[in-house]
mmCIF file of C-alpha atoms and ligand atoms in Angstrom:
data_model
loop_
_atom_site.group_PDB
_atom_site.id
_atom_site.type_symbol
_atom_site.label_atom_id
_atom_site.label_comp_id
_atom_site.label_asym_id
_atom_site.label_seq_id
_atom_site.Cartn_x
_atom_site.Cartn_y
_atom_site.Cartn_z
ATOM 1 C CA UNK P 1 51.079 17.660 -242.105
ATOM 2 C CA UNK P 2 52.431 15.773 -239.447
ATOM 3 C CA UNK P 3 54.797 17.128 -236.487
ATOM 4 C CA UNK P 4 56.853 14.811 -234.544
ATOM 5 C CA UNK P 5 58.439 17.030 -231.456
ATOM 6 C CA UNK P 6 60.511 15.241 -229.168
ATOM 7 C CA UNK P 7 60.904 16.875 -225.817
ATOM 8 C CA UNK P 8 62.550 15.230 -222.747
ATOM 9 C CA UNK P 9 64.023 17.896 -220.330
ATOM 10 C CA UNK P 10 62.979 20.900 -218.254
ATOM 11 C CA UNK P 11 64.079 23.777 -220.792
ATOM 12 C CA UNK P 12 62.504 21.664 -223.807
ATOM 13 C CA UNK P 13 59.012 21.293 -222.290
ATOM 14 C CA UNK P 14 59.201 25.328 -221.460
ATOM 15 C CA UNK P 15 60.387 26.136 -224.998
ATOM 16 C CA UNK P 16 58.052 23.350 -226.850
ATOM 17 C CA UNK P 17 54.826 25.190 -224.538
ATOM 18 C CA UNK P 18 54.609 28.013 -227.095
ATOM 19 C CA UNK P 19 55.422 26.124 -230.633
ATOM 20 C CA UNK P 20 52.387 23.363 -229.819
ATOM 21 C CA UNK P 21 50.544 26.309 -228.691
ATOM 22 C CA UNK P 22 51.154 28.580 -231.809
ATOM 23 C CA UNK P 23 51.157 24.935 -233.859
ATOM 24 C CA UNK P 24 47.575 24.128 -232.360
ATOM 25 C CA UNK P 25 45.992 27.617 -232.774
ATOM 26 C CA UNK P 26 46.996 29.163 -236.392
ATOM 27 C CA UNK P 27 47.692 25.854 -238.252
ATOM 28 C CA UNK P 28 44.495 23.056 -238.012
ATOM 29 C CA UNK P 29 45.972 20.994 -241.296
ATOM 30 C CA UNK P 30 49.061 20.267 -238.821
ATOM 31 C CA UNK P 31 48.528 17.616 -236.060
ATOM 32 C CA UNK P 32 51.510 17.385 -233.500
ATOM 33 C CA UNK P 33 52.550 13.736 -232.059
ATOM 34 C CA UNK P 34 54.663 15.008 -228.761
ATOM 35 C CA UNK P 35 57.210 12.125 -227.406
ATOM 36 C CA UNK P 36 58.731 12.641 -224.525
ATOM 37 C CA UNK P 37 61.764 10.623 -224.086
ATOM 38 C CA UNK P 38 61.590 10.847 -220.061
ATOM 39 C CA UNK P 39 64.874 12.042 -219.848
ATOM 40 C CA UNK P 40 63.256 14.007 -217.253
ATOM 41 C CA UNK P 41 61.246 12.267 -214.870
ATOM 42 C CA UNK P 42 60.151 14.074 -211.348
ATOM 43 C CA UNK P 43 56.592 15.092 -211.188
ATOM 44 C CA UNK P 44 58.296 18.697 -210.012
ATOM 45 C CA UNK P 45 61.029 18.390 -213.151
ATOM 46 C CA UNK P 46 58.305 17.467 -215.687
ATOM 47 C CA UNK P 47 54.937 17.305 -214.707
ATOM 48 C CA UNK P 48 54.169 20.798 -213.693
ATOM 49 C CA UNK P 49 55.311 22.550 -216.767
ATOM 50 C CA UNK P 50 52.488 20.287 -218.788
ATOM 51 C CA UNK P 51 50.078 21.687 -216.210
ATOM 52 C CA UNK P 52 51.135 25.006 -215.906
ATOM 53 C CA UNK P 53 52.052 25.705 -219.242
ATOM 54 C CA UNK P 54 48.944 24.543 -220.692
ATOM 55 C CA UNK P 55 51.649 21.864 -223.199
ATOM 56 C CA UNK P 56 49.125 18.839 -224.535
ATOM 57 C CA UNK P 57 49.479 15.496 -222.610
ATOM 58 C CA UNK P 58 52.107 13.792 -224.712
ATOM 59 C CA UNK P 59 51.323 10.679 -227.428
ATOM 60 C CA UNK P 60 54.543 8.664 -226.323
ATOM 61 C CA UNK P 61 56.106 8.657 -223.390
ATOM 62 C CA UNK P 62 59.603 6.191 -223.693
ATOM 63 C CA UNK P 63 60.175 6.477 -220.035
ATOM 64 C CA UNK P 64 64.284 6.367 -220.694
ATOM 65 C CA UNK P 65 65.998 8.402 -217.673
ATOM 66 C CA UNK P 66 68.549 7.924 -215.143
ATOM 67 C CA UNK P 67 71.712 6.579 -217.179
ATOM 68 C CA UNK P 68 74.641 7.808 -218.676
ATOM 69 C CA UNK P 69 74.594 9.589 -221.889
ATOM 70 C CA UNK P 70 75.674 6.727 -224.166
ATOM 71 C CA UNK P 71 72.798 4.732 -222.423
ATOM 72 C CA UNK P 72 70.565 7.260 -222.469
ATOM 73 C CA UNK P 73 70.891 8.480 -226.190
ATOM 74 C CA UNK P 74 70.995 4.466 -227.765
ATOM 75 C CA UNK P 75 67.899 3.342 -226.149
ATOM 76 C CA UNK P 76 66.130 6.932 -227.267
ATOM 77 C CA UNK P 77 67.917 6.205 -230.738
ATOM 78 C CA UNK P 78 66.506 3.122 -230.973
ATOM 79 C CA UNK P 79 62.729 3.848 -229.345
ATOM 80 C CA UNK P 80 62.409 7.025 -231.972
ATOM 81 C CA UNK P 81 63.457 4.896 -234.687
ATOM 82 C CA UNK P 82 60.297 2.276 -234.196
ATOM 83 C CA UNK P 83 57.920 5.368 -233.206
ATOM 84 C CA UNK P 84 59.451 7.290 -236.543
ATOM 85 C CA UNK P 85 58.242 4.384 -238.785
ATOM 86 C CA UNK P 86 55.088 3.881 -236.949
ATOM 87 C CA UNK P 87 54.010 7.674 -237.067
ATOM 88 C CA UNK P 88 55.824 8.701 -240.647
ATOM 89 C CA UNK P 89 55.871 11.884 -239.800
ATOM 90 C CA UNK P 90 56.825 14.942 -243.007
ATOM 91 C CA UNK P 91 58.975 16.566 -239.818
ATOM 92 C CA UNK P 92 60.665 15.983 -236.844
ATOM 93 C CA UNK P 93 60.938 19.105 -234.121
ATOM 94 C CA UNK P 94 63.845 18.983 -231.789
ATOM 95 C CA UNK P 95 64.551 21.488 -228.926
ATOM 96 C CA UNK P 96 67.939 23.220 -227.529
ATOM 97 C CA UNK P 97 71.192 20.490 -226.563
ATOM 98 C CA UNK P 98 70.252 17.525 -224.460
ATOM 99 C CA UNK P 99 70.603 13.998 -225.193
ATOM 100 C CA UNK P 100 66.939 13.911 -226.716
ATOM 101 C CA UNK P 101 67.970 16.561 -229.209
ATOM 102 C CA UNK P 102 70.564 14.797 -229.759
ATOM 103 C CA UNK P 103 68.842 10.813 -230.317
ATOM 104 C CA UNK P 104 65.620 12.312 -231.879
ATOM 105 C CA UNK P 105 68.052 14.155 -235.002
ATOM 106 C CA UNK P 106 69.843 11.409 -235.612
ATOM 107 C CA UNK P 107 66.273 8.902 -235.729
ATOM 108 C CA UNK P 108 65.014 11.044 -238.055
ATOM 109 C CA UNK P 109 67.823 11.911 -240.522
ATOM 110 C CA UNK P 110 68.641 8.273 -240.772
ATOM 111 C CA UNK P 111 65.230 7.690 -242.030
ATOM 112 C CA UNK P 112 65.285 10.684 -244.182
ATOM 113 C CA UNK P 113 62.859 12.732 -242.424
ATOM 114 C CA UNK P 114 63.856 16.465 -242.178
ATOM 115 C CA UNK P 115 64.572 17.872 -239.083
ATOM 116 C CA UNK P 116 64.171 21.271 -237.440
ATOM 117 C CA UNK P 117 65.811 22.689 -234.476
ATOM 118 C CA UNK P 118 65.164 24.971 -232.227
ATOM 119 C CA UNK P 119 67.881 27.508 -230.516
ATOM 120 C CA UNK P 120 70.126 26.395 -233.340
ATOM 121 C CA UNK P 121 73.914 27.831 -233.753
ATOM 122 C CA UNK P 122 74.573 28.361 -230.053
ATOM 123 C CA UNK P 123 78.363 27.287 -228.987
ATOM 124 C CA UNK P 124 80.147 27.285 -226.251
ATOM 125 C CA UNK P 125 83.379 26.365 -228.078
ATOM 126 C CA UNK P 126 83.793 23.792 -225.217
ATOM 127 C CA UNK P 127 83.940 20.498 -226.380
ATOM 128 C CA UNK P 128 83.855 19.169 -223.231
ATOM 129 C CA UNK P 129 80.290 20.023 -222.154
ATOM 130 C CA UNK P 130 78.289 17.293 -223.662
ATOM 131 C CA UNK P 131 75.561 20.048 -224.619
ATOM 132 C CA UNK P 132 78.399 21.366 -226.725
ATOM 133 C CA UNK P 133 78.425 17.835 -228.834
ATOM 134 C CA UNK P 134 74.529 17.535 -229.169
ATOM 135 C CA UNK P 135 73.941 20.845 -230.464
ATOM 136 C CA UNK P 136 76.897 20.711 -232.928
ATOM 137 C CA UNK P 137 75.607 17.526 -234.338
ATOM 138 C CA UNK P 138 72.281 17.985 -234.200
ATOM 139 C CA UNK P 139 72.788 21.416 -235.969
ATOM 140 C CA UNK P 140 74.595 19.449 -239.078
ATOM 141 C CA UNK P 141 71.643 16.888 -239.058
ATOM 142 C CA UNK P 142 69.300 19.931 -239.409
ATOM 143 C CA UNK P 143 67.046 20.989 -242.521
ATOM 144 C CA UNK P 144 65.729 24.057 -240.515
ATOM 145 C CA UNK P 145 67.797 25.568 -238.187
ATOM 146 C CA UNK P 146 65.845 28.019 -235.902
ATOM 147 C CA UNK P 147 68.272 30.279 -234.424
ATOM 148 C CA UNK P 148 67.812 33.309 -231.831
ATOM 149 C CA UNK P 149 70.671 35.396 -232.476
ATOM 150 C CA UNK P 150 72.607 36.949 -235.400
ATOM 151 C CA UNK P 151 75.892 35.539 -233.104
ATOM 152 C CA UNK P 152 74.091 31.995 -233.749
ATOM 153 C CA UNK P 153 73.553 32.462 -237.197
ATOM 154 C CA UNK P 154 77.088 33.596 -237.790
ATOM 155 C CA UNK P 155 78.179 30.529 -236.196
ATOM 156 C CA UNK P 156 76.176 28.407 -238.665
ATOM 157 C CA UNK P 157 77.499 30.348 -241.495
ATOM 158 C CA UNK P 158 81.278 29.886 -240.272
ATOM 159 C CA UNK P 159 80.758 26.097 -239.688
ATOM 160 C CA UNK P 160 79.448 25.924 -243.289
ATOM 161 C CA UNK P 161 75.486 25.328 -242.906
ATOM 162 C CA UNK P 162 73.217 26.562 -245.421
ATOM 163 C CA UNK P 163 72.368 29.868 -245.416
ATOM 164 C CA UNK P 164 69.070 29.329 -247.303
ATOM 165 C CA UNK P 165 68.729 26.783 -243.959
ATOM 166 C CA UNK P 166 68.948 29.335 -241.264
ATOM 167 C CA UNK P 167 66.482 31.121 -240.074
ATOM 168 C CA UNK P 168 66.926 34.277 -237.450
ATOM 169 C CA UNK P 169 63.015 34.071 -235.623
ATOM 170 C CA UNK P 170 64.469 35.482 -231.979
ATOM 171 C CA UNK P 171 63.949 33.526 -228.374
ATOM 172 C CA UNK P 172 61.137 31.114 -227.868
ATOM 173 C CA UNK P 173 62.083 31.142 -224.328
ATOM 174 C CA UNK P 174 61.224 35.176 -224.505
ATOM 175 C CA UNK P 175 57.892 34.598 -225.472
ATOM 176 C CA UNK P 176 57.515 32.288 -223.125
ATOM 177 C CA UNK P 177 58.695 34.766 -220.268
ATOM 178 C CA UNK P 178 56.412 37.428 -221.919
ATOM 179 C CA UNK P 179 53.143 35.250 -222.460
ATOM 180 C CA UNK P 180 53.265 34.011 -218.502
ATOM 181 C CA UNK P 181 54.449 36.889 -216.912
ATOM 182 C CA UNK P 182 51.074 37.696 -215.043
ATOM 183 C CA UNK P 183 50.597 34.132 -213.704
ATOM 184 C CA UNK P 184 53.722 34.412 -211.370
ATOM 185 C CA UNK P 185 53.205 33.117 -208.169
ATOM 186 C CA UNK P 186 54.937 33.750 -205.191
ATOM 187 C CA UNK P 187 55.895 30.506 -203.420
ATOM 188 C CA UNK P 188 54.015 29.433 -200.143
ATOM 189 C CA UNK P 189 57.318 29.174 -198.330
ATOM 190 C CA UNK P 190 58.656 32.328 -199.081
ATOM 191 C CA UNK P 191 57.523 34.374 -196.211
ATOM 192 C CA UNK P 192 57.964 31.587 -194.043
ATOM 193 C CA UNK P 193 61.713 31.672 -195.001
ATOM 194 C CA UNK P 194 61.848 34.825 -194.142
ATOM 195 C CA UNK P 195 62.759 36.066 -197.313
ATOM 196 C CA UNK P 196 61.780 39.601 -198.456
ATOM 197 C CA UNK P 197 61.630 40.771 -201.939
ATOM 198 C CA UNK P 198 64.425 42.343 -203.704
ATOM 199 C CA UNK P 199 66.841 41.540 -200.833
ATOM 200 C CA UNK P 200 67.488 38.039 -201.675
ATOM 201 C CA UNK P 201 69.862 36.604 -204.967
ATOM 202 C CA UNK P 202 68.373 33.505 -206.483
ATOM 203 C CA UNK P 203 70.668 30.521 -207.224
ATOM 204 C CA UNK P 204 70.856 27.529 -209.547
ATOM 205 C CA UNK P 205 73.712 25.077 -210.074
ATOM 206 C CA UNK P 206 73.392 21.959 -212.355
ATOM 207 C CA UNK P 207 75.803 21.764 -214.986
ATOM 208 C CA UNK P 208 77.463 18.732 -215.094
ATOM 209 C CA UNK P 209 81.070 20.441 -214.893
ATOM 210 C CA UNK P 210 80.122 21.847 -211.351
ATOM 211 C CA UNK P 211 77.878 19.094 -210.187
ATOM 212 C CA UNK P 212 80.667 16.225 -211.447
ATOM 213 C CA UNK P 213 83.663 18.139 -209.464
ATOM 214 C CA UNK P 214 83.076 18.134 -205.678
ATOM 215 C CA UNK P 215 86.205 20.447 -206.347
ATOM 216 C CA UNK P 216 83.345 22.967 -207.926
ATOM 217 C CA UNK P 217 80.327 22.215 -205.874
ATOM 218 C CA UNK P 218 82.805 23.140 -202.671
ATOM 219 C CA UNK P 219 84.103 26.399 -204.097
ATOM 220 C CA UNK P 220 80.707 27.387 -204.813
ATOM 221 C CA UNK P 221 79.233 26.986 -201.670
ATOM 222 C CA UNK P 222 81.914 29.011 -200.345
ATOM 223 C CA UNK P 223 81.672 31.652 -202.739
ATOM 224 C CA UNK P 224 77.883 31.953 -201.795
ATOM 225 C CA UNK P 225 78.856 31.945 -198.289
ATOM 226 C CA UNK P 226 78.157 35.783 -197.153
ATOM 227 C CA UNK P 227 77.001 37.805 -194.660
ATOM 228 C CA UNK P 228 75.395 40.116 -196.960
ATOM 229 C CA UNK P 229 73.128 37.790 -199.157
ATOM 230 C CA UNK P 230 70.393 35.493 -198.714
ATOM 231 C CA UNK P 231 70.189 32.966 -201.143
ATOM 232 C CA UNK P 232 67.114 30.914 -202.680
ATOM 233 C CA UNK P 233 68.498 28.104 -204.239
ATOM 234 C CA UNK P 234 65.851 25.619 -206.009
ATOM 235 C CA UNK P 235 68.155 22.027 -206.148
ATOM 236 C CA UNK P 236 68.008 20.446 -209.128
ATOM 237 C CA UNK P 237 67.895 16.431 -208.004
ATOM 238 C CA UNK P 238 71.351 15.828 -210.132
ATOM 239 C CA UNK P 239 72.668 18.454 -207.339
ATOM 240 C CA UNK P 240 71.292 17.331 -204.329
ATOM 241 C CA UNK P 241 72.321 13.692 -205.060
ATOM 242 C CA UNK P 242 75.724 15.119 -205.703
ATOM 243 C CA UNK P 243 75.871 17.327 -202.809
ATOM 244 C CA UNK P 244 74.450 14.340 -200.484
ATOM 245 C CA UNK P 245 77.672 12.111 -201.843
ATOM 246 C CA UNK P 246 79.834 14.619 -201.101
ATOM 247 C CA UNK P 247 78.979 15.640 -197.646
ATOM 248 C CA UNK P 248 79.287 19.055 -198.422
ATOM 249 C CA UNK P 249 77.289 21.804 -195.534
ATOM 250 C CA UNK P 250 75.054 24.269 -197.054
ATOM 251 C CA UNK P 251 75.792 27.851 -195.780
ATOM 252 C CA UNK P 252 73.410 29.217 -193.240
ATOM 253 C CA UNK P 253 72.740 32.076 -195.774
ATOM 254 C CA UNK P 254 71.189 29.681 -198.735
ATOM 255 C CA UNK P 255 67.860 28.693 -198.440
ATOM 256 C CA UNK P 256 67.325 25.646 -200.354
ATOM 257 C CA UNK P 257 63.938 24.184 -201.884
ATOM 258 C CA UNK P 258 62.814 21.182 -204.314
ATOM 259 C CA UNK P 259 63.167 22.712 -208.254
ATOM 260 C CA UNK P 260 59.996 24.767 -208.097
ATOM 261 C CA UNK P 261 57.593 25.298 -211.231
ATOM 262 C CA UNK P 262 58.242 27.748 -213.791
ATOM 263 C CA UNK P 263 55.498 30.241 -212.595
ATOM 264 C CA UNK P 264 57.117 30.302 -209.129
ATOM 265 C CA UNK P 265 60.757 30.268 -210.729
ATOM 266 C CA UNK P 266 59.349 33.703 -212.997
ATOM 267 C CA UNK P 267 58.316 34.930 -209.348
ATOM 268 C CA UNK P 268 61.553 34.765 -207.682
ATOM 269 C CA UNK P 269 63.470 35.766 -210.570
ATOM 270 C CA UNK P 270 61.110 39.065 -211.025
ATOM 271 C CA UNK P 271 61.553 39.920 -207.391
ATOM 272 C CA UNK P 272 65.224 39.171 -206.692
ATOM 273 C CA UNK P 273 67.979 41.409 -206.635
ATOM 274 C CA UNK P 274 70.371 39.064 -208.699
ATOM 275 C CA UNK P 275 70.722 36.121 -209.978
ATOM 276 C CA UNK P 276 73.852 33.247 -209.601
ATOM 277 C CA UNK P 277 73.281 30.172 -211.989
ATOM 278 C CA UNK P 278 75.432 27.999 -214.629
ATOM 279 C CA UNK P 279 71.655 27.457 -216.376
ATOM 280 C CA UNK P 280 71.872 28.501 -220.139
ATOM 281 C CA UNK P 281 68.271 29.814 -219.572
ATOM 282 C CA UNK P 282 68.592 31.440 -216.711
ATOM 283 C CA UNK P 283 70.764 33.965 -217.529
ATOM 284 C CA UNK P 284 68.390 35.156 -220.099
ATOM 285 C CA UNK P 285 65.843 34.902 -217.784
ATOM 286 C CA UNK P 286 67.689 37.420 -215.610
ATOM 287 C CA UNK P 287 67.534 39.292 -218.648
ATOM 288 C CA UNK P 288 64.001 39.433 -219.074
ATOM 289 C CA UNK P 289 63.203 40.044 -215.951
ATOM 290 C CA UNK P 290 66.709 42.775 -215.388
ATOM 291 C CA UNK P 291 68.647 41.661 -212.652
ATOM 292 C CA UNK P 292 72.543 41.163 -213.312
ATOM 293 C CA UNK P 293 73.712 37.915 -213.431
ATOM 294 C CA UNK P 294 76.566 35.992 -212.202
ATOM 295 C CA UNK P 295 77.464 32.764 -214.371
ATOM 296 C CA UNK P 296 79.071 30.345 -212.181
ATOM 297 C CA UNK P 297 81.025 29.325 -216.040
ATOM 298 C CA UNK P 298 83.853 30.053 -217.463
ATOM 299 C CA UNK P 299 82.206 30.411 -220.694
ATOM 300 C CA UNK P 300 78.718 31.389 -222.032
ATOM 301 C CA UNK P 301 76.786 30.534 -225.138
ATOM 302 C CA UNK P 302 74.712 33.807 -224.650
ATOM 303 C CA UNK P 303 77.991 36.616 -225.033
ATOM 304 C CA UNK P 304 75.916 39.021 -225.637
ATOM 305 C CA UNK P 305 75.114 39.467 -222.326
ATOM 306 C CA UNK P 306 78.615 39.710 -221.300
ATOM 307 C CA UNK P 307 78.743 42.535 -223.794
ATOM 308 C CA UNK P 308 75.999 44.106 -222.447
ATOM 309 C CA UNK P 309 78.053 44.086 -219.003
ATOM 310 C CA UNK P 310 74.484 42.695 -217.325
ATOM 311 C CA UNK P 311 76.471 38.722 -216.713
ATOM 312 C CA UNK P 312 79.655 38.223 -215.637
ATOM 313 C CA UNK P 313 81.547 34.871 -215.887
ATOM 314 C CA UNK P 314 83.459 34.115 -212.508
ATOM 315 C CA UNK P 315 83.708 30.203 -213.015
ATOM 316 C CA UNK P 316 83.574 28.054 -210.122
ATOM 317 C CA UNK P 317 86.129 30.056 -208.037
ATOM 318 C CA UNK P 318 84.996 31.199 -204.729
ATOM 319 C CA UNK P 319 86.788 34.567 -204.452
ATOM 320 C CA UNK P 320 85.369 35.372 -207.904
ATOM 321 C CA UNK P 321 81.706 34.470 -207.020
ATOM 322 C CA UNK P 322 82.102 36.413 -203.648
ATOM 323 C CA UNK P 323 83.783 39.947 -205.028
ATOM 324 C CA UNK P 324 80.777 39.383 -207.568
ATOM 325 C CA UNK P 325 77.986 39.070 -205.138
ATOM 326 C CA UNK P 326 80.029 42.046 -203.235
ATOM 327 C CA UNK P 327 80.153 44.146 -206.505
ATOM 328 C CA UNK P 328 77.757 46.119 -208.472
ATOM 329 C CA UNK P 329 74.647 44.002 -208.961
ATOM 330 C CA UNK P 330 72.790 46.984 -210.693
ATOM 331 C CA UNK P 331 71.627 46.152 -214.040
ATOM 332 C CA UNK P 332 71.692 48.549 -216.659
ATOM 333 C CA UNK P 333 70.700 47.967 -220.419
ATOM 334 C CA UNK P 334 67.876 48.591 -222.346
ATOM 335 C CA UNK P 335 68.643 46.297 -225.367
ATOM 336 C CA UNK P 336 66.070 44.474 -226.963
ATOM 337 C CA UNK P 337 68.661 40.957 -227.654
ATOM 338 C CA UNK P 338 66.383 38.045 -227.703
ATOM 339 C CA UNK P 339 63.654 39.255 -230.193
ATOM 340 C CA UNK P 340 60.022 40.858 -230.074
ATOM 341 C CA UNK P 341 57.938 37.945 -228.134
ATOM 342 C CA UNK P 342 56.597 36.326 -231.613
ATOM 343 C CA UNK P 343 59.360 33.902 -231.883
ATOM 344 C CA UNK P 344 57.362 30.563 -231.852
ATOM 345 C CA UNK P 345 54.551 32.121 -234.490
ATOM 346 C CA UNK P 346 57.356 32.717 -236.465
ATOM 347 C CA UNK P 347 59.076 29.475 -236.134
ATOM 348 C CA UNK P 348 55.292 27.204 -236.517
ATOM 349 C CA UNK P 349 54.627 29.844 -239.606
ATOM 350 C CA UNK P 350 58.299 28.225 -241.312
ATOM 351 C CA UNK P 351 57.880 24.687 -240.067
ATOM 352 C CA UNK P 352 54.271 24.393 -241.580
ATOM 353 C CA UNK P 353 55.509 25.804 -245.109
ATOM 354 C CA UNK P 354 56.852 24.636 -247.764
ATOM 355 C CA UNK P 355 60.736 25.571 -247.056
ATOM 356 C CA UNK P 356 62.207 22.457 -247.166
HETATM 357 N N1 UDP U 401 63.474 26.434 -213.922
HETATM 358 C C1 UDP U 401 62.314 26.166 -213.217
HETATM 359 N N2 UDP U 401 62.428 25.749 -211.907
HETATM 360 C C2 UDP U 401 63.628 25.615 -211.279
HETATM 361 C C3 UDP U 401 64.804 25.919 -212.015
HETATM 362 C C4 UDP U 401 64.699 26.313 -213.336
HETATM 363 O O1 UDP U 401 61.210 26.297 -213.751
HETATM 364 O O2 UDP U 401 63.654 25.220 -210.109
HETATM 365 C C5 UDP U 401 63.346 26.867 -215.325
HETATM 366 C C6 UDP U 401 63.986 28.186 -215.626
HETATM 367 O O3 UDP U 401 63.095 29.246 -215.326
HETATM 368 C C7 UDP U 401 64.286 28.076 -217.101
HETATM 369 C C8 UDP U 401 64.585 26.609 -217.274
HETATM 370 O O4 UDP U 401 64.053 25.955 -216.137
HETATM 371 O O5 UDP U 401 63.159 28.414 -217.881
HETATM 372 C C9 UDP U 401 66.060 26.401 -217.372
HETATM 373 O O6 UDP U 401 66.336 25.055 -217.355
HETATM 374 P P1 UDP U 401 67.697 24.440 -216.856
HETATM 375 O O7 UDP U 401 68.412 25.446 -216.034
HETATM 376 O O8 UDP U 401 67.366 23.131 -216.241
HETATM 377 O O9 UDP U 401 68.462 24.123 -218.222
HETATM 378 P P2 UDP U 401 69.347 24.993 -219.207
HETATM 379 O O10 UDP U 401 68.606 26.244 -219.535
HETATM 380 O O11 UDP U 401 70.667 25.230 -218.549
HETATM 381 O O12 UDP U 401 69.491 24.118 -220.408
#
């Protein structure tokens, strides 16, 4: 059997590291061809994750990055197409909500090939987000629709996919977290930064509805602004660019660094006292690790964790984000939400039978 898996993005190459490995390792009739669409490009935004994640070196690389989403998505459309009929693969693997998901479903359902998605039946019910968009669509151009939750299969179910379709197989991104957890490393800055552990907050900000608003990006900074906190805040280039055109002054308080790698980002997530972010995976990161997070959204695909009173939405409003980072940070829950760490064995185990 052959896989095609087309990753392109941070969160896909850290979610794809365990389904090649589990792929590779229980299944040798299957042979994987990995494209990556470049969507990602940095050597600190891509690179490192093949390296320290042990992911293959991929077949194709399409080297499309850097332009708007209607760009972006056509010339992946039309690149996947070509590499579709050259490899015939019997499936095509898609990850999470970015415009790679999003070009390599439609590719592959136009040429009838089925296609299986990972962290299926998430919603933000915001239409605006243009996450939202690729993961609806991609979802209704699915055959196999991997999803984490029972609150993602529900959604599935109420938007009229087939049941017989959906499959509940936890987090990949857990078993991820679980499977690297002893490799952490702390970052050769840190002390330098003067940073000690547990009494700094980590911070990341690159959702395009806070990053595209200087409005956003302002009220942020001066939400993080405090007396109390140090921040480490790892810039996501989309950020920096942003905050650059703006002209916007960091607060004394945040201590900003290039994106760092994920064994680093475990680190400082393990050993912080909270966590601020508009990330989709970092909040469940917090999770993993236990720290109480503060979603700089006014929405969240993972609600659970608003249940669970361990994330709490404040939006991009300053006075929000500061009585946060004043309030109770203390994280108590002892759920088990995101599965039992066996996710992507699950997932390969599904893709490589005969379900479809
Ligand atoms: N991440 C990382 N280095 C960083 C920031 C994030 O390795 O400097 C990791 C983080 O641990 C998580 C993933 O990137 O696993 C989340 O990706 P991102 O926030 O870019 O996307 P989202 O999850 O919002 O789709």
């Amino acid at each position: 059997m052959k896989i095609l898996t087309v990753i392109g993005a941070r969160p896909q190459f850290i979610k794809a590291s365990v389904i090649s490995r589990a792929l590779s390792s229980m299944h040798s009739n299957v042979q994987e061809v990995l494209v990556h669409t470049g969507q990602h490009y940095d050597a600190n935004m891509s690179d490192v994750f093949f390296t320290e994640l042990g992911i293959p070196c991929p077949t194709h690389n399409l080297g499309i990055g850097g332009g708007t989403h209607g760009e972006n998505t056509g010339r992946m459309l039309e690149k996947l197409e070509a590499l579709m009929l050259l490899e015939r693969p019997d499936r095509v693997l898609v990850y999470g909500d970015t415009d790679s998901t999003l070009a390599g479903s439609l590719a592959a359902s136009k040429l009838h090939i089925p296609v299986a998605h990972v962290e299926a039946g998430l919603r933000s019910f915001n239409r605006k987000m243009p996450e939202e968009i690729n993961r609806v669509l991609t979802d209704h151009l699915s055959s196999l629709l991997f999803a984490p939750t029972d609150r993602a299969c529900s959604n599935l179910i109420k938007e009229g996919v087939a049941k017989e379709a959906i499959h509940r197989t936890g987090d990949v991104m857990y078993d991820v977290a679980l499977l690297f957890k002893e490799h952490a490393k702390k970052p050769d800055w840190f002390d330098q930064a003067e940073l000690r552990k547990d009494a700094f907050a980590l911070c990341t900000i690159h959702r395009a509805e806070n990053t595209d608003s200087p409005q956003n990006l302002k009220e942020i900074l001066k939400g993080l602004d405090s007396e109390n906190v140090k921040f480490v805040l790892p810039l996501h280039p989309r950020t920096r660019l942003k905050l650059q055109k703006i002209g916007a002054p960091l607060p004394s308080n945040v201590h900003v660094t290039e994106p760092v790698g994920y064994l680093e980002m475990m680190w400082l997530e393990a050993n912080s006292k909270f966590i601020v972010t508009d990330s989709g995976g970092v909040q469940k990161e917090a999770y993993f690790h236990r720290k109480f997070c503060i979603t700089l959204r006014e929405e969240t695909e993972w609600m659970e964790l608003v249940e669970h009173q361990v994330n709490t939405l404040v939006g991009a409003d300053s006075k929000r984000i500061s009585d946060a980072i004043d309030g109770d940070t203390s994280f108590q829950s002892d759920a088990e939400l995101y599965g039992d760490g066996l996710s992507a064995v699950r997932i390969s185990k599904i893709l490589t039978g005969d379900f479809l």
